PDB file of C-alpha atoms in Angstrom:
ATOM      1  CA  UNK K 519     107.875   3.558 123.008  1.00  0.00           C
ATOM      2  CA  UNK K 520     107.758   0.082 123.233  1.00  0.00           C
ATOM      3  CA  UNK K 521     107.047  -2.342 126.448  1.00  0.00           C
ATOM      4  CA  UNK K 522     110.832  -2.333 126.912  1.00  0.00           C
ATOM      5  CA  UNK K 523     111.329   0.917 126.470  1.00  0.00           C
ATOM      6  CA  UNK K 524     109.156   2.125 128.763  1.00  0.00           C
ATOM      7  CA  UNK K 525     110.002  -0.165 131.539  1.00  0.00           C
ATOM      8  CA  UNK K 526     113.375   1.036 131.003  1.00  0.00           C
ATOM      9  CA  UNK K 527     112.541   4.481 131.478  1.00  0.00           C
ATOM     10  CA  UNK K 528     110.545   3.925 134.395  1.00  0.00           C
ATOM     11  CA  UNK K 529     113.842   1.780 136.010  1.00  0.00           C
ATOM     12  CA  UNK K 530     116.205   5.003 135.661  1.00  0.00           C
ATOM     13  CA  UNK K 531     113.568   7.609 137.416  1.00  0.00           C
ATOM     14  CA  UNK K 532     112.976   5.026 140.422  1.00  0.00           C
ATOM     15  CA  UNK K 533     116.903   4.397 140.574  1.00  0.00           C
ATOM     16  CA  UNK K 534     117.247   8.416 140.445  1.00  0.00           C
ATOM     17  CA  UNK K 535     117.429   9.934 144.027  1.00  0.00           C
ATOM     18  CA  UNK K 536     114.433  11.635 145.103  1.00  0.00           C
ATOM     19  CA  UNK K 537     115.315  15.656 144.915  1.00  0.00           C
ATOM     20  CA  UNK K 538     114.884  17.639 148.284  1.00  0.00           C
ATOM     21  CA  UNK K 539     111.457  19.088 149.170  1.00  0.00           C
ATOM     22  CA  UNK K 540     111.389  22.687 149.880  1.00  0.00           C
ATOM     23  CA  UNK K 541     110.179  22.764 153.475  1.00  0.00           C
ATOM     24  CA  UNK K 542     107.429  25.464 152.884  1.00  0.00           C
ATOM     25  CA  UNK K 543     105.776  23.141 150.784  1.00  0.00           C
ATOM     26  CA  UNK K 544     104.864  20.948 154.177  1.00  0.00           C
ATOM     27  CA  UNK K 545     102.939  23.700 155.589  1.00  0.00           C
ATOM     28  CA  UNK K 546     100.928  24.699 152.699  1.00  0.00           C
ATOM     29  CA  UNK K 547      99.799  21.051 152.550  1.00  0.00           C
ATOM     30  CA  UNK K 548      98.805  20.654 155.994  1.00  0.00           C
ATOM     31  CA  UNK K 549      97.084  23.898 155.766  1.00  0.00           C
ATOM     32  CA  UNK K 550      95.105  22.979 152.656  1.00  0.00           C
ATOM     33  CA  UNK K 551      94.519  19.406 153.760  1.00  0.00           C
ATOM     34  CA  UNK K 552      92.988  20.527 156.746  1.00  0.00           C
ATOM     35  CA  UNK K 553      90.896  22.877 155.183  1.00  0.00           C
ATOM     36  CA  UNK K 554      89.919  20.060 152.734  1.00  0.00           C
ATOM     37  CA  UNK K 555      88.888  18.012 155.786  1.00  0.00           C
ATOM     38  CA  UNK K 556      86.408  20.432 157.154  1.00  0.00           C
ATOM     39  CA  UNK K 557      84.888  20.844 154.205  1.00  0.00           C
ATOM     40  CA  UNK K 558      84.556  16.976 153.710  1.00  0.00           C
ATOM     41  CA  UNK K 559      83.016  17.105 156.850  1.00  0.00           C
ATOM     42  CA  UNK K 560      80.806  20.127 156.742  1.00  0.00           C
ATOM     43  CA  UNK K 561      79.389  18.472 153.164  1.00  0.00           C
ATOM     44  CA  UNK K 562      79.087  15.215 155.174  1.00  0.00           C
ATOM     45  CA  UNK K 563      76.945  17.097 157.906  1.00  0.00           C
ATOM     46  CA  UNK K 564      74.923  19.059 155.325  1.00  0.00           C
ATOM     47  CA  UNK K 565      73.941  15.376 153.506  1.00  0.00           C
ATOM     48  CA  UNK K 566      72.880  14.181 156.636  1.00  0.00           C
ATOM     49  CA  UNK K 567      70.930  16.840 157.287  1.00  0.00           C
ATOM     50  CA  UNK K 568      69.322  16.953 153.853  1.00  0.00           C
ATOM     51  CA  UNK K 569      68.598  13.325 154.511  1.00  0.00           C
ATOM     52  CA  UNK K 570      67.164  13.735 157.827  1.00  0.00           C
ATOM     53  CA  UNK K 571      64.882  16.105 156.528  1.00  0.00           C
ATOM     54  CA  UNK K 572      63.852  13.792 153.706  1.00  0.00           C
ATOM     55  CA  UNK K 573      62.922  11.183 155.520  1.00  0.00           C
ATOM     56  CA  UNK K 574      60.887  13.471 158.087  1.00  0.00           C
ATOM     57  CA  UNK K 575      59.029  15.127 155.071  1.00  0.00           C
ATOM     58  CA  UNK K 576      58.510  10.934 153.580  1.00  0.00           C
ATOM     59  CA  UNK K 577      56.802  10.137 156.914  1.00  0.00           C
ATOM     60  CA  UNK K 578      54.853  13.350 157.359  1.00  0.00           C
ATOM     61  CA  UNK K 579      53.460  12.662 153.811  1.00  0.00           C
ATOM     62  CA  UNK K 580      53.033   9.005 154.065  1.00  0.00           C
ATOM     63  CA  UNK K 581      50.867   9.698 157.537  1.00  0.00           C
ATOM     64  CA  UNK K 582      48.736  12.419 156.313  1.00  0.00           C
ATOM     65  CA  UNK K 583      47.883  10.261 152.271  1.00  0.00           C
ATOM     66  CA  UNK K 584      48.076   7.032 153.528  1.00  0.00           C
ATOM     67  CA  UNK K 585      49.384   5.756 149.873  1.00  0.00           C
ATOM     68  CA  UNK K 586      48.905   2.350 150.947  1.00  0.00           C
ATOM     69  CA  UNK K 587      44.854   2.260 151.236  1.00  0.00           C
ATOM     70  CA  UNK K 588      42.899   1.525 147.727  1.00  0.00           C
ATOM     71  CA  UNK K 589      41.570   4.925 146.777  1.00  0.00           C
ATOM     72  CA  UNK K 590      37.128   4.831 146.871  1.00  0.00           C
ATOM     73  CA  UNK K 591      35.928   3.847 143.622  1.00  0.00           C
ATOM     74  CA  UNK K 592      34.398   6.840 141.701  1.00  0.00           C
ATOM     75  CA  UNK K 593      31.919   4.638 140.014  1.00  0.00           C
ATOM     76  CA  UNK K 594      29.475   2.447 141.166  1.00  0.00           C
ATOM     77  CA  UNK K 595      29.014  -1.332 139.664  1.00  0.00           C
ATOM     78  CA  UNK K 596      26.411  -2.176 137.117  1.00  0.00           C
ATOM     79  CA  UNK K 597      23.274  -3.665 138.809  1.00  0.00           C
ATOM     80  CA  UNK K 598      22.288  -7.212 137.027  1.00  0.00           C
ATOM     81  CA  UNK K 599      19.609  -9.454 137.746  1.00  0.00           C
ATOM     82  CA  UNK K 600      17.004  -7.169 139.259  1.00  0.00           C
TER      83      UNK K 600
END
């Protein structure tokens, strides 16, 4: 199909009157949409809880390990000039 043929086919589809939608589809869509929103909200809460737990764990680790302090040297410097 060339560009003009595609455009003509799309125009024909757009000019047609839409078919009526059965009424039971609306209730099914509302039910599924509500379930999807509840799942998303639950997933969002779980992710925030995990992020908070990770922040608390990192803070506790940092307070006990002190990663910003330079560790003590394992060897002594050489003695020169005695």
